[in-house]
Each structure stands twice: as C-alpha cells, then as structure tokens.
Tab-separated table of N, CA, C and O in Angstrom:
chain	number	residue	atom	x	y	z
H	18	UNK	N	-28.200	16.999	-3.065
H	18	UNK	CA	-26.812	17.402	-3.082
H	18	UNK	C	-25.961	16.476	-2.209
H	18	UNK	O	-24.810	16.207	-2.554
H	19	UNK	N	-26.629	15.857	-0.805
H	19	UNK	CA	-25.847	14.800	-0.255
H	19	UNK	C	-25.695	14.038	-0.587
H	19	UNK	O	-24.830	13.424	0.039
H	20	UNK	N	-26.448	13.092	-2.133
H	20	UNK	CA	-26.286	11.948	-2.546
H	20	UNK	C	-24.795	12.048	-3.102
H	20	UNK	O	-23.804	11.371	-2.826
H	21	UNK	N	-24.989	13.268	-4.097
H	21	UNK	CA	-24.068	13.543	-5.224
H	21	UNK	C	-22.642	13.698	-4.208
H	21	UNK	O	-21.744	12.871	-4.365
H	22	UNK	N	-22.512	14.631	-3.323
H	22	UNK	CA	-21.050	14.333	-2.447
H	22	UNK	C	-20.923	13.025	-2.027
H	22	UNK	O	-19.783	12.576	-2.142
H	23	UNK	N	-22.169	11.914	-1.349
H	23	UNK	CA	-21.464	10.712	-0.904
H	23	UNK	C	-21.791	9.737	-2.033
H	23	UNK	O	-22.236	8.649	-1.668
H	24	UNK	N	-21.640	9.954	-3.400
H	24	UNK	CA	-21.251	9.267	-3.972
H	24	UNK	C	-19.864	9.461	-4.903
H	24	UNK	O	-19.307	8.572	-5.548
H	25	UNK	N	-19.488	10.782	-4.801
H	25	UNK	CA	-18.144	11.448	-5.687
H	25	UNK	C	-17.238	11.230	-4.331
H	25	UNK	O	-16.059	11.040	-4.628
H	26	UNK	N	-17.502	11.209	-2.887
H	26	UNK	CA	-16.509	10.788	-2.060
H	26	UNK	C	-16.239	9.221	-1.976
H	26	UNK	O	-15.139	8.747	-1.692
H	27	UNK	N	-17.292	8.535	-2.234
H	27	UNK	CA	-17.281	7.320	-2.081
H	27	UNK	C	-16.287	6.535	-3.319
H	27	UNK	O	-15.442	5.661	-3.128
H	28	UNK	N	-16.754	7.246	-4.795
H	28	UNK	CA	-15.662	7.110	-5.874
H	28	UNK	C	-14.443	7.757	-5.416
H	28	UNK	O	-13.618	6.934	-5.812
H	29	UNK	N	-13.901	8.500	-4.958
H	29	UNK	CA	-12.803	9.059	-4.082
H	29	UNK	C	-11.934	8.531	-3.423
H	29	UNK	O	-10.738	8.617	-3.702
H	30	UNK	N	-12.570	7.676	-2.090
H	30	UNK	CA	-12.071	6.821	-1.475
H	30	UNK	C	-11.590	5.335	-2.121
H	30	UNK	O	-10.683	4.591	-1.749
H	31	UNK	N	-12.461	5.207	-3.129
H	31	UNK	CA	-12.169	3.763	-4.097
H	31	UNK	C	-10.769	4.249	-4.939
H	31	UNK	O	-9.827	3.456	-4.933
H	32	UNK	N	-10.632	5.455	-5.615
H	32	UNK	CA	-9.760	5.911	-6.359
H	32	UNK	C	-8.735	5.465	-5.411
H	32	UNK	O	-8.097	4.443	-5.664
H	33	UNK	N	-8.456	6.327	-4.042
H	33	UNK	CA	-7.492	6.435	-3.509
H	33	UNK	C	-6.791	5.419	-2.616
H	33	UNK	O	-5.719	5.490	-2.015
H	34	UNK	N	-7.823	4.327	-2.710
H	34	UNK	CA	-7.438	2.772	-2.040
H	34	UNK	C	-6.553	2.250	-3.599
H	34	UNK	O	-5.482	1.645	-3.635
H	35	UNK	N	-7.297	2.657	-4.654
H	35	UNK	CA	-6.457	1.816	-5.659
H	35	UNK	C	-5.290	2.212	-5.982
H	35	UNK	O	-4.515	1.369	-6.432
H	36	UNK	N	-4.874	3.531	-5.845
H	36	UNK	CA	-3.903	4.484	-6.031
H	36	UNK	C	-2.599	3.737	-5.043
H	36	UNK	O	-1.529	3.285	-5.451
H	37	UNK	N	-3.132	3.800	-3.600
H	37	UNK	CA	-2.429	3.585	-2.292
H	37	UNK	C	-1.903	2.068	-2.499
H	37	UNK	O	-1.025	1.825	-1.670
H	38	UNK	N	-2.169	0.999	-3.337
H	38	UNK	CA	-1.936	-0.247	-3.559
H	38	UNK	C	-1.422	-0.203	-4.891
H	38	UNK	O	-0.743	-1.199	-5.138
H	39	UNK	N	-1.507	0.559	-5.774
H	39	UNK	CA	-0.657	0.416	-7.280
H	39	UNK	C	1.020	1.023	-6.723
H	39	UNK	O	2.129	0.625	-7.079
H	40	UNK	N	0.626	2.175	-5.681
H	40	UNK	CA	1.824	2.733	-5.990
H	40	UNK	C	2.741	1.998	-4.743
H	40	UNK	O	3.861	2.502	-4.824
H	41	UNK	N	2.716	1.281	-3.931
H	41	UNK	CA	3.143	0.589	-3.317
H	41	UNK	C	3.067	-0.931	-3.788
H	41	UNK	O	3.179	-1.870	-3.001
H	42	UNK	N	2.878	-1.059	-5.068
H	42	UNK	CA	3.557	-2.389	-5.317
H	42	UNK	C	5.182	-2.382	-6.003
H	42	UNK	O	5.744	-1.445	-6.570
H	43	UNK	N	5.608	-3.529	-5.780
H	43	UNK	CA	6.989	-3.750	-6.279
H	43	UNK	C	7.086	-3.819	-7.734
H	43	UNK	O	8.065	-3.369	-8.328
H	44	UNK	N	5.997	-4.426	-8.386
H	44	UNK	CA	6.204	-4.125	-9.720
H	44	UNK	C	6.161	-2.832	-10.478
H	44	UNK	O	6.770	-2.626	-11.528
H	45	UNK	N	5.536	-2.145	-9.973
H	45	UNK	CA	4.900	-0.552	-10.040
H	45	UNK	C	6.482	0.032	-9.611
H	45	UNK	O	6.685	0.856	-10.502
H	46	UNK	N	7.251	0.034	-9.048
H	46	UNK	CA	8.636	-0.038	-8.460
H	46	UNK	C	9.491	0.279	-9.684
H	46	UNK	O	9.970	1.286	-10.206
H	47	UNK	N	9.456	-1.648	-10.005
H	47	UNK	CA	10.303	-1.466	-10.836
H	47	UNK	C	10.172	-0.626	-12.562
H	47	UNK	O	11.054	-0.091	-13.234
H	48	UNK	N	8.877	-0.791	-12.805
H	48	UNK	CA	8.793	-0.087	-13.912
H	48	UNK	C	9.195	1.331	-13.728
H	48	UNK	O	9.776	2.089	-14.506
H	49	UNK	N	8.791	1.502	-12.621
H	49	UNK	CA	9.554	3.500	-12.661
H	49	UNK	C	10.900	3.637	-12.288
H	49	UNK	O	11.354	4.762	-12.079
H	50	UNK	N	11.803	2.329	-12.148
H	50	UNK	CA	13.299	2.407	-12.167
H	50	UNK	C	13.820	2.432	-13.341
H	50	UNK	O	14.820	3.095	-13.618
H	51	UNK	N	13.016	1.513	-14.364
H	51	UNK	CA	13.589	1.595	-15.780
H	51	UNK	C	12.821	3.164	-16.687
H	51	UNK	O	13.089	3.950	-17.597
H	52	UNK	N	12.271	3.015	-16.166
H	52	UNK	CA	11.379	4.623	-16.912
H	52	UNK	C	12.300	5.626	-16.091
H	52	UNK	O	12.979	6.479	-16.662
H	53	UNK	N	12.284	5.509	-15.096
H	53	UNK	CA	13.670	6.703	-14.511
H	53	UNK	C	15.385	6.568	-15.684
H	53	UNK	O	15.919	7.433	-16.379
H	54	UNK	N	15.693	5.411	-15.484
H	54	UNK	CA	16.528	5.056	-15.961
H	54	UNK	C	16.585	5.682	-17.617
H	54	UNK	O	17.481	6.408	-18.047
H	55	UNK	N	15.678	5.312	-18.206
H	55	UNK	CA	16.015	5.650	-19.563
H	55	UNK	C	15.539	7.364	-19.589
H	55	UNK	O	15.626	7.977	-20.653
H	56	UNK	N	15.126	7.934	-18.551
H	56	UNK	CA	14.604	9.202	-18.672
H	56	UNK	C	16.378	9.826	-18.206
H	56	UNK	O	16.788	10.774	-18.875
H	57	UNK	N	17.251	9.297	-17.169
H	57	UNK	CA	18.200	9.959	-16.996
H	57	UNK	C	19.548	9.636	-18.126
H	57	UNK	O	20.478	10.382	-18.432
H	58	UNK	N	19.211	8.097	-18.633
H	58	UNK	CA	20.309	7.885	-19.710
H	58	UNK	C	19.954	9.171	-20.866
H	58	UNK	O	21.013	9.726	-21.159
H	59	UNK	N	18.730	9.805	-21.616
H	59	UNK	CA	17.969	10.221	-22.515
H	59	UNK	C	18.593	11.962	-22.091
H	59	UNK	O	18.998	12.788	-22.908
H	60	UNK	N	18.502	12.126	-20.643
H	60	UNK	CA	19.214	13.669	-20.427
H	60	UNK	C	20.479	13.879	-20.206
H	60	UNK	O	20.952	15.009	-20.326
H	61	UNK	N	21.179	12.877	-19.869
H	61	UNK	CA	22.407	12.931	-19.947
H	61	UNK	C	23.288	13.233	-21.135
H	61	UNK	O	24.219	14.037	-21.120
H	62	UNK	N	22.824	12.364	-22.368
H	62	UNK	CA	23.187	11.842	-23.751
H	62	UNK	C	22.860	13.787	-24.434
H	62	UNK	O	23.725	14.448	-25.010
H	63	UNK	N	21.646	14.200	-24.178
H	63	UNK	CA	20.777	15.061	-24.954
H	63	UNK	C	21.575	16.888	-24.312
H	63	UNK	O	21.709	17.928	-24.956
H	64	UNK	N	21.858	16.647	-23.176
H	64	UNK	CA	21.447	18.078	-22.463
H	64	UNK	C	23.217	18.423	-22.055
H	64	UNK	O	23.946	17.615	-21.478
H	65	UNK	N	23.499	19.354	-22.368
H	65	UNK	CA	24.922	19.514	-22.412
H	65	UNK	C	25.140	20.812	-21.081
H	65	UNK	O	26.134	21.369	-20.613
H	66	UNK	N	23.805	20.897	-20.838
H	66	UNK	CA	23.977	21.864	-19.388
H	66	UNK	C	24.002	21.000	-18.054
H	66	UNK	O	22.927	20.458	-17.795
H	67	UNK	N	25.206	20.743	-17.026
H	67	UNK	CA	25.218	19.826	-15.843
H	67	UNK	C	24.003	20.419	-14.893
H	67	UNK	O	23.605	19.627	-14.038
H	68	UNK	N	23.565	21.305	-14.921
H	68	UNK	CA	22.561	21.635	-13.705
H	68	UNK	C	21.562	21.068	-14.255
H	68	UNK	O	20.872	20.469	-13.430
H	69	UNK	N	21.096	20.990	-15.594
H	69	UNK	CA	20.471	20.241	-15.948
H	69	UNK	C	20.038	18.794	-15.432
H	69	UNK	O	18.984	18.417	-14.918
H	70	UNK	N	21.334	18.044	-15.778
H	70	UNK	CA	21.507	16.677	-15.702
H	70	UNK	C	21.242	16.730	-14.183
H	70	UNK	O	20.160	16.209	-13.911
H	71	UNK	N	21.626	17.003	-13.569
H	71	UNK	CA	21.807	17.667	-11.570
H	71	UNK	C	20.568	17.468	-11.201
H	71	UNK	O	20.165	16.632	-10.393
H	72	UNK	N	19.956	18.247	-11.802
H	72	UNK	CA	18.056	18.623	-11.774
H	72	UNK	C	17.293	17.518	-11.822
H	72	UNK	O	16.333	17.304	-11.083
H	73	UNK	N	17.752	16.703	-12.798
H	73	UNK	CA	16.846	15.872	-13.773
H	73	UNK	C	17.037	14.627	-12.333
H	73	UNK	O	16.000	14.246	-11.790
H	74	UNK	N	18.693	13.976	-11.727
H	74	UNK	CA	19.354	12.597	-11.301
H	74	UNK	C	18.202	13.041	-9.789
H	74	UNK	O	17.491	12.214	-9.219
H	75	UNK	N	18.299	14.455	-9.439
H	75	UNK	CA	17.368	14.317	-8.046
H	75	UNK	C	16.111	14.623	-8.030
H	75	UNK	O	15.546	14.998	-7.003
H	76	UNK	N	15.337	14.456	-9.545
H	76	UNK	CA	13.487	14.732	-9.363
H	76	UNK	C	13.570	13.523	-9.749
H	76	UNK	O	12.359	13.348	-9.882
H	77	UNK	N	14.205	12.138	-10.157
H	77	UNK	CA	14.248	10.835	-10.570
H	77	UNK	C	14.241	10.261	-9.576
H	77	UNK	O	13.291	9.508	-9.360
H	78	UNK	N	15.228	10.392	-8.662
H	78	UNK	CA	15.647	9.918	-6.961
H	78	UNK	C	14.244	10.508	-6.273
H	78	UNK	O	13.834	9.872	-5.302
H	79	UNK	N	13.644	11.421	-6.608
H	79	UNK	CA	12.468	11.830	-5.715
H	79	UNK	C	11.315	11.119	-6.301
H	79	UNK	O	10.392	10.766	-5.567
H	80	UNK	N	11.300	10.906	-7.451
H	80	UNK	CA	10.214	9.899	-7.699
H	80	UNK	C	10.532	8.616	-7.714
H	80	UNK	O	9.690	7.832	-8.152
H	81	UNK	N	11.535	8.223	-7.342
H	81	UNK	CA	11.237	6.755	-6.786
H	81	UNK	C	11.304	6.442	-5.481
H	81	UNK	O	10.878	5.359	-5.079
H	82	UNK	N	11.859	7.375	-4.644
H	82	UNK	CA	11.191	7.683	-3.270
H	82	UNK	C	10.027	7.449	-3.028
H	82	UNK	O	9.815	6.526	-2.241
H	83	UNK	N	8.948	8.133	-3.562
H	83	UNK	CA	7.753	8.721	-3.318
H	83	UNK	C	7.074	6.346	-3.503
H	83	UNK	O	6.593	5.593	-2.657
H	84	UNK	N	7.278	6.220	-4.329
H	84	UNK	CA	7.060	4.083	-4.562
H	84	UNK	C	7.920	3.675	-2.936
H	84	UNK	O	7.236	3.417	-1.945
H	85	UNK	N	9.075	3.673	-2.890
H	85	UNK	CA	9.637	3.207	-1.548
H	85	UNK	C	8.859	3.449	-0.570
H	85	UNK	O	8.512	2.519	0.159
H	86	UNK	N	8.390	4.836	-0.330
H	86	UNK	CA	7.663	5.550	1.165
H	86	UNK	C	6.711	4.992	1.323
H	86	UNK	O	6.557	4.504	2.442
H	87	UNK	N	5.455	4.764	0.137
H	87	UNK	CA	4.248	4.246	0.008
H	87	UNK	C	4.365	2.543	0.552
H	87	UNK	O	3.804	2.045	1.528
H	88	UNK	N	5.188	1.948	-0.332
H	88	UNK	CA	5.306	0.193	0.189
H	88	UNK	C	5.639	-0.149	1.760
H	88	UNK	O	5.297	-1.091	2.474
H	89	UNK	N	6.663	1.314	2.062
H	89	UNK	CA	6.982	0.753	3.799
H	89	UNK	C	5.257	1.150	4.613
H	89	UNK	O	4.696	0.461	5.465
H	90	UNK	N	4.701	2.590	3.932
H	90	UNK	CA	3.598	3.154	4.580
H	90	UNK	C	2.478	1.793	4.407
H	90	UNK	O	2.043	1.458	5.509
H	91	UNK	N	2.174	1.325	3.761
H	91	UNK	CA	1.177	-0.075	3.354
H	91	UNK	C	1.968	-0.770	4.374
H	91	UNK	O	1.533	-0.724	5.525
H	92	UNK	N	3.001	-1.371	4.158
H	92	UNK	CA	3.125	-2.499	5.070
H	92	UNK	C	3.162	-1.934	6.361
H	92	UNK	O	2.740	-2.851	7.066
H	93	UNK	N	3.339	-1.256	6.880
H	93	UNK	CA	3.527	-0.542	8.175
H	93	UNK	C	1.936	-0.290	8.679
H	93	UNK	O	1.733	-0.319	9.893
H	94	UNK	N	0.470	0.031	7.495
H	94	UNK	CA	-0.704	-0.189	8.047
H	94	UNK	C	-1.120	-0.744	7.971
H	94	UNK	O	-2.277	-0.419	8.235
H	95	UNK	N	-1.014	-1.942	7.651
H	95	UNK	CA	-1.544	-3.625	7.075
H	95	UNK	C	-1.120	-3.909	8.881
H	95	UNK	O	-1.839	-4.230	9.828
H	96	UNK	N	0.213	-3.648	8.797
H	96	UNK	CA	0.623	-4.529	10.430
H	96	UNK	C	-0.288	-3.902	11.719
H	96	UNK	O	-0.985	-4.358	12.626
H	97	UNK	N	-0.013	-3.069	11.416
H	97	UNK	CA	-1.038	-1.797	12.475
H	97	UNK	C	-2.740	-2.585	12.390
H	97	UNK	O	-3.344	-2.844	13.431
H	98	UNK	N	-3.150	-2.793	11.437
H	98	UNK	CA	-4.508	-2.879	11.567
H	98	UNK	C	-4.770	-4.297	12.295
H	98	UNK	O	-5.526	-4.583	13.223
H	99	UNK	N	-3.747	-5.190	11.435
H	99	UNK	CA	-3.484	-6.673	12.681
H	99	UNK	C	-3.210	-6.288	13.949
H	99	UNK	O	-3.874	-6.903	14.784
H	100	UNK	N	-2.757	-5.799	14.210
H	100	UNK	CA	-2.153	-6.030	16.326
H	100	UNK	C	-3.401	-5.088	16.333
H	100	UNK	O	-3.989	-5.771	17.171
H	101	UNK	N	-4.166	-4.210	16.116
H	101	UNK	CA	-5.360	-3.626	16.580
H	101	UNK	C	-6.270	-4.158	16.554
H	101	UNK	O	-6.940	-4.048	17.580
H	102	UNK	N	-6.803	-4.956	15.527
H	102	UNK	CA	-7.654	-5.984	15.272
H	102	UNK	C	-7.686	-7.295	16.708
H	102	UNK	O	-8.502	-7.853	17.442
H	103	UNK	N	-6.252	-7.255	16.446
H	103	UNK	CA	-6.111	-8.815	17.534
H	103	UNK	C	-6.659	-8.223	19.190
H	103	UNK	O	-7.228	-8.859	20.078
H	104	UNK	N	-6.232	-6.788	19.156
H	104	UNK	CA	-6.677	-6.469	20.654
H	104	UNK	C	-7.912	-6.805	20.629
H	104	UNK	O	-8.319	-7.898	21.021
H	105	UNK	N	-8.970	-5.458	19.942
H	105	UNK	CA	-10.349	-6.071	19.586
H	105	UNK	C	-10.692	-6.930	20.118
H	105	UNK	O	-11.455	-6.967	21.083
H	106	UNK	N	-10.087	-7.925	19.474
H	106	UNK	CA	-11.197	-9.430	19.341
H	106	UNK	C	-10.820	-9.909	20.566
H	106	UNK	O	-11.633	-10.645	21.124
H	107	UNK	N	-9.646	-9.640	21.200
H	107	UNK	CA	-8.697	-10.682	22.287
H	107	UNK	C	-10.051	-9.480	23.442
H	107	UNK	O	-10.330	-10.219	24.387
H	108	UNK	N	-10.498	-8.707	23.553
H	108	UNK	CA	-11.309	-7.853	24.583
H	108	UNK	C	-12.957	-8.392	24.771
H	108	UNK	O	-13.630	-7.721	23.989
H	109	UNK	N	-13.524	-9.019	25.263
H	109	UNK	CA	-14.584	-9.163	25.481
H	109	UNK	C	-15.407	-7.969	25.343
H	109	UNK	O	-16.224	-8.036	24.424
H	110	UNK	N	-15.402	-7.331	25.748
H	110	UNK	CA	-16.290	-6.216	25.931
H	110	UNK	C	-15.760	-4.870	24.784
H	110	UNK	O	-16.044	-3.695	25.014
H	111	UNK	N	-15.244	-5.158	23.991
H	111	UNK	CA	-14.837	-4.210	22.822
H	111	UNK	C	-15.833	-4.275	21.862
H	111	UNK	O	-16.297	-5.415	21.877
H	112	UNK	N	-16.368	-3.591	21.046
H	112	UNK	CA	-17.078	-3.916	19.478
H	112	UNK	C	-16.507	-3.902	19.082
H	112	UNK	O	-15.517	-3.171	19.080
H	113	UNK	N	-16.992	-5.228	18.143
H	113	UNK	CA	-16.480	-5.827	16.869
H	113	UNK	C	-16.852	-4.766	15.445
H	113	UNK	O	-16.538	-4.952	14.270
H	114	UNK	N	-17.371	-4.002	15.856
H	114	UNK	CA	-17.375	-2.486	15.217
H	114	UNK	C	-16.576	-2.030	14.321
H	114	UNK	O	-16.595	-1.893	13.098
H	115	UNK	N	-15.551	-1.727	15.550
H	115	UNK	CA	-14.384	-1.001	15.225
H	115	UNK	C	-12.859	-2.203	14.376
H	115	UNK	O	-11.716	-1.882	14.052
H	116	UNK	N	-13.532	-3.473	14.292
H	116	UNK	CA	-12.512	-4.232	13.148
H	116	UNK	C	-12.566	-3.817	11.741
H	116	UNK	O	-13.508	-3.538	11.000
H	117	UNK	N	-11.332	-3.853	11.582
H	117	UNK	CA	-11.552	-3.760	10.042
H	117	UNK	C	-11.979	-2.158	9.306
H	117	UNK	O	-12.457	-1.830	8.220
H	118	UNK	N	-11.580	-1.503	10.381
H	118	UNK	CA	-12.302	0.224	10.279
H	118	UNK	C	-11.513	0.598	8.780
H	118	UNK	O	-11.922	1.473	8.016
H	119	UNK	N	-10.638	-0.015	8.604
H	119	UNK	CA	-9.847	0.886	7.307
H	119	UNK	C	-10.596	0.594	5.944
H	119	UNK	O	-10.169	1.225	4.977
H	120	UNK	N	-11.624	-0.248	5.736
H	120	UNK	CA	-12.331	-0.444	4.841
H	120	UNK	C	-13.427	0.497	4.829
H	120	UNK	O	-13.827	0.957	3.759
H	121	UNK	N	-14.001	0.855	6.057
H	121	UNK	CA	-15.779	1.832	5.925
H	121	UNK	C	-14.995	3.318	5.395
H	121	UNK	O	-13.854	3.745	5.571
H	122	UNK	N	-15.851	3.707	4.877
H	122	UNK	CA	-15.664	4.624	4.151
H	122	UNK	C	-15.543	6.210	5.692
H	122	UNK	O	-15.913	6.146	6.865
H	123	UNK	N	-15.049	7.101	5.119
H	123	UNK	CA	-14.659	8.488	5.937
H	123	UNK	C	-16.059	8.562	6.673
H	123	UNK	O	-15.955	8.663	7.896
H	124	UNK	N	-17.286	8.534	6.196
H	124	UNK	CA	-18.668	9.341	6.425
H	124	UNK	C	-18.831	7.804	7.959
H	124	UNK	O	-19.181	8.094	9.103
H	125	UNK	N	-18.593	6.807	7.659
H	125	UNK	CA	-19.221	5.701	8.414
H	125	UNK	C	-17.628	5.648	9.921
H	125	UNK	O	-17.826	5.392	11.109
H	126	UNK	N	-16.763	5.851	9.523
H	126	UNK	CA	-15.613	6.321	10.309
H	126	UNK	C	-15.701	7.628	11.218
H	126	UNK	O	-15.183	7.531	12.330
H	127	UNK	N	-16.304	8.855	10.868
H	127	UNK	CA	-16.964	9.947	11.679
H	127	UNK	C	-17.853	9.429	12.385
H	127	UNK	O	-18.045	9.637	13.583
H	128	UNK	N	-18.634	8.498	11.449
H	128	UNK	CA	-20.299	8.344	12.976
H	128	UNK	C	-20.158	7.661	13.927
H	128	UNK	O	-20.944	7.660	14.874
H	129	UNK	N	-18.587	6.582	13.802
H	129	UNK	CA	-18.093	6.085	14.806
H	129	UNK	C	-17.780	6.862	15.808
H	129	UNK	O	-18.276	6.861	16.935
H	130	UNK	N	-16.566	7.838	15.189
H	130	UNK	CA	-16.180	9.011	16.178
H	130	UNK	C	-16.827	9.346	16.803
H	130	UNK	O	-16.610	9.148	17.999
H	131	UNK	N	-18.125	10.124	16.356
H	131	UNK	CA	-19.167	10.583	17.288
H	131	UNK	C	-19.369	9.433	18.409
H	131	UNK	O	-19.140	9.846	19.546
H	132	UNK	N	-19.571	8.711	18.362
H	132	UNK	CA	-20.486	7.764	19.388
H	132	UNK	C	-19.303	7.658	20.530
H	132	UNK	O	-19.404	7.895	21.734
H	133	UNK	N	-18.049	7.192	19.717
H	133	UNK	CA	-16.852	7.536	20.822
H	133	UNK	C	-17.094	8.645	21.728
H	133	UNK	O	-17.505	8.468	22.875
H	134	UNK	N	-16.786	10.067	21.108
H	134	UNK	CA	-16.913	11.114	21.697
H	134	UNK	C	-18.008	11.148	22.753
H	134	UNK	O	-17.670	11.430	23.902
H	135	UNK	N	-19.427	10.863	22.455
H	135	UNK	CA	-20.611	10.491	22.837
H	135	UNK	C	-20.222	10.197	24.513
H	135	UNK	O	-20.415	10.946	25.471
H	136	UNK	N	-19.511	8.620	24.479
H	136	UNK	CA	-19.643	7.697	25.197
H	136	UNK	C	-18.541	8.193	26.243
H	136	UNK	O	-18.683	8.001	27.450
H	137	UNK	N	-17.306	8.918	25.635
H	137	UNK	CA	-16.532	9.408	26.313
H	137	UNK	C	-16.510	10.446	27.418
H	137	UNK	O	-15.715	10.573	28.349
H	138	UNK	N	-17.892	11.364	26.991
H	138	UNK	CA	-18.541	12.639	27.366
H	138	UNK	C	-19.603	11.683	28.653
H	138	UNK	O	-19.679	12.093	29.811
H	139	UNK	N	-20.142	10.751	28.306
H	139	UNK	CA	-21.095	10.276	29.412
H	139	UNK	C	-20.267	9.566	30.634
H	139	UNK	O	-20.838	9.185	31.656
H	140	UNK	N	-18.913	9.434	30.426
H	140	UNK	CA	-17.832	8.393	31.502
H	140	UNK	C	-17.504	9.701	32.103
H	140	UNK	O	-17.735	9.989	33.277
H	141	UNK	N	-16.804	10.685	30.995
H	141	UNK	CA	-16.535	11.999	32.409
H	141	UNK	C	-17.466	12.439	32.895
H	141	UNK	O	-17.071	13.126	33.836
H	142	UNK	N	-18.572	12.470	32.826
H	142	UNK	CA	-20.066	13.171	33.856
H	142	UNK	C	-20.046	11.946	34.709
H	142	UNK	O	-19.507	12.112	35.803
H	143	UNK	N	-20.480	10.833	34.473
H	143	UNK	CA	-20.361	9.682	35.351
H	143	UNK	C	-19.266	9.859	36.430
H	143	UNK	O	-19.612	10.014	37.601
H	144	UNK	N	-18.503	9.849	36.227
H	144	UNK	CA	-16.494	10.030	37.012
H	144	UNK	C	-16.873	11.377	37.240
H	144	UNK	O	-17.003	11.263	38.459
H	145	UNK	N	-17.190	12.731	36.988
H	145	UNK	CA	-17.183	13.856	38.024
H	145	UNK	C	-18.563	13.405	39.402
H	145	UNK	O	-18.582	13.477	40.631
H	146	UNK	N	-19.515	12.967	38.382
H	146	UNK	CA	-20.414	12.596	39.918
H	146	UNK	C	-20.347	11.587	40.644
H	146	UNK	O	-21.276	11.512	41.449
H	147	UNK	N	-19.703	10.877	40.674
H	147	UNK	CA	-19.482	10.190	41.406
H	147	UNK	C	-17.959	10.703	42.471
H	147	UNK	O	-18.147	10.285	43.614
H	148	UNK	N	-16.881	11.303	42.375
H	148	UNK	CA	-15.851	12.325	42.692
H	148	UNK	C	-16.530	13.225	43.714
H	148	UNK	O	-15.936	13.410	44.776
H	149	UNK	N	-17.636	13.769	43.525
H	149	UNK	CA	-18.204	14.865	44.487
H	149	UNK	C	-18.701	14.145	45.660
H	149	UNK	O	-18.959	12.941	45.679
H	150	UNK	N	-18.823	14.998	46.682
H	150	UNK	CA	-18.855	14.112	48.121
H	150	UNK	C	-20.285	14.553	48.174
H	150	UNK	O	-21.004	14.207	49.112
C-alpha cells in the first residue's frame, strides 16, 4: 500500500510542477485573454440580463487573475530558491543537502525535516547542559 501512495504522490507532485509552470506562463496568459475575450464579447451580444453580463466581466477578471498570481508566485520562488541556494553554498559548514530542495519530492523534504528537528532537539539539551552550574 506504501508503494501505491508513493507512487500516486509522486505522479501528483509531477502533475502539480507541470500545472504550476503551464499556468504561469505568458503564453498560457494570453490565450485565456482571448478565450476570456470572446467568452465576454459572446455574453454580452447573447444575454439581455445586465447581472448577467456583471457576473460573467468579474468570473473573467477572476480567471485571469488566478495566470497573473501564479507568474508573480513562480518568479517570486525561482528568486527565493537563488538567494537561499547562494547562502548554502556561500556557508562552509551548511549541507549541500538542502540545495535545490524544491525539486525532492514531499516524502524526501519531511525526512529532511526530521533530521532538522533531530539536530535541533540535540543543540537545546546540549545549551540546557551546559547553562546549569
């Protein structure tokens, strides 16, 4: 049963990397400006009720939102993963581990956590005994 979840999560995570890069491209953009476009020229022309038309101009404006949010959210973690990366490497004593983390999959990203947590848990016992007189 663990194969079958880490392989339907693993197709998961692939889905949702490809998803996270279609819908934040600019071309992907523009096709849903003209598909908006002829969807609001098409209700305007057709639908003789204004709440209608009302309805239709701000779920159009909300779906091309949803392309804008995604392209700033990508470029905004593309930059993030550079200046984190650069610390990394610029640290001697950091693992080279933790580069490039946005590629390992959720399951290999937890076992990191753990070891964090781990290592974090052995510095505060270290730092309380050493504190006591």
């Amino acid at each position: 049963m663990k194969i079958i979840y880490r392989h339907a999560e693993t197709g998961f995570e692939k889905l949702v990397s490809i998803a996270t890069t279609v819908l934040g491209n600019s071309i992907t953009f523009m096709f849903a400006v003209i598909m908006v476009a002829f969807w609001w020229i098409n209700s305007i022309s057709f639908s003789t009720d204004i709440h209608e038309v009302i309805g239709d101009i701000i779920f159009g404006s909300t779906f091309l939102c949803l392309f804008i949010i995604q392209k700033s959210f990508n470029k905004f973690s593309a930059a993030l993963h550079v200046k984190i990366n650069e610390l990394v490497s610029a640290n001697e004593n950091a693992r080279n581990a933790v580069m490039n983390l946005e590629v390992k999959t959720e399951h290999e990203i937890n076992e990191l956590t753990k070891e964090y947590i781990d290592l974090a848990e052995q510095h505060e016992e270290e730092n309380s005994d050493t504190a006591k007189p």
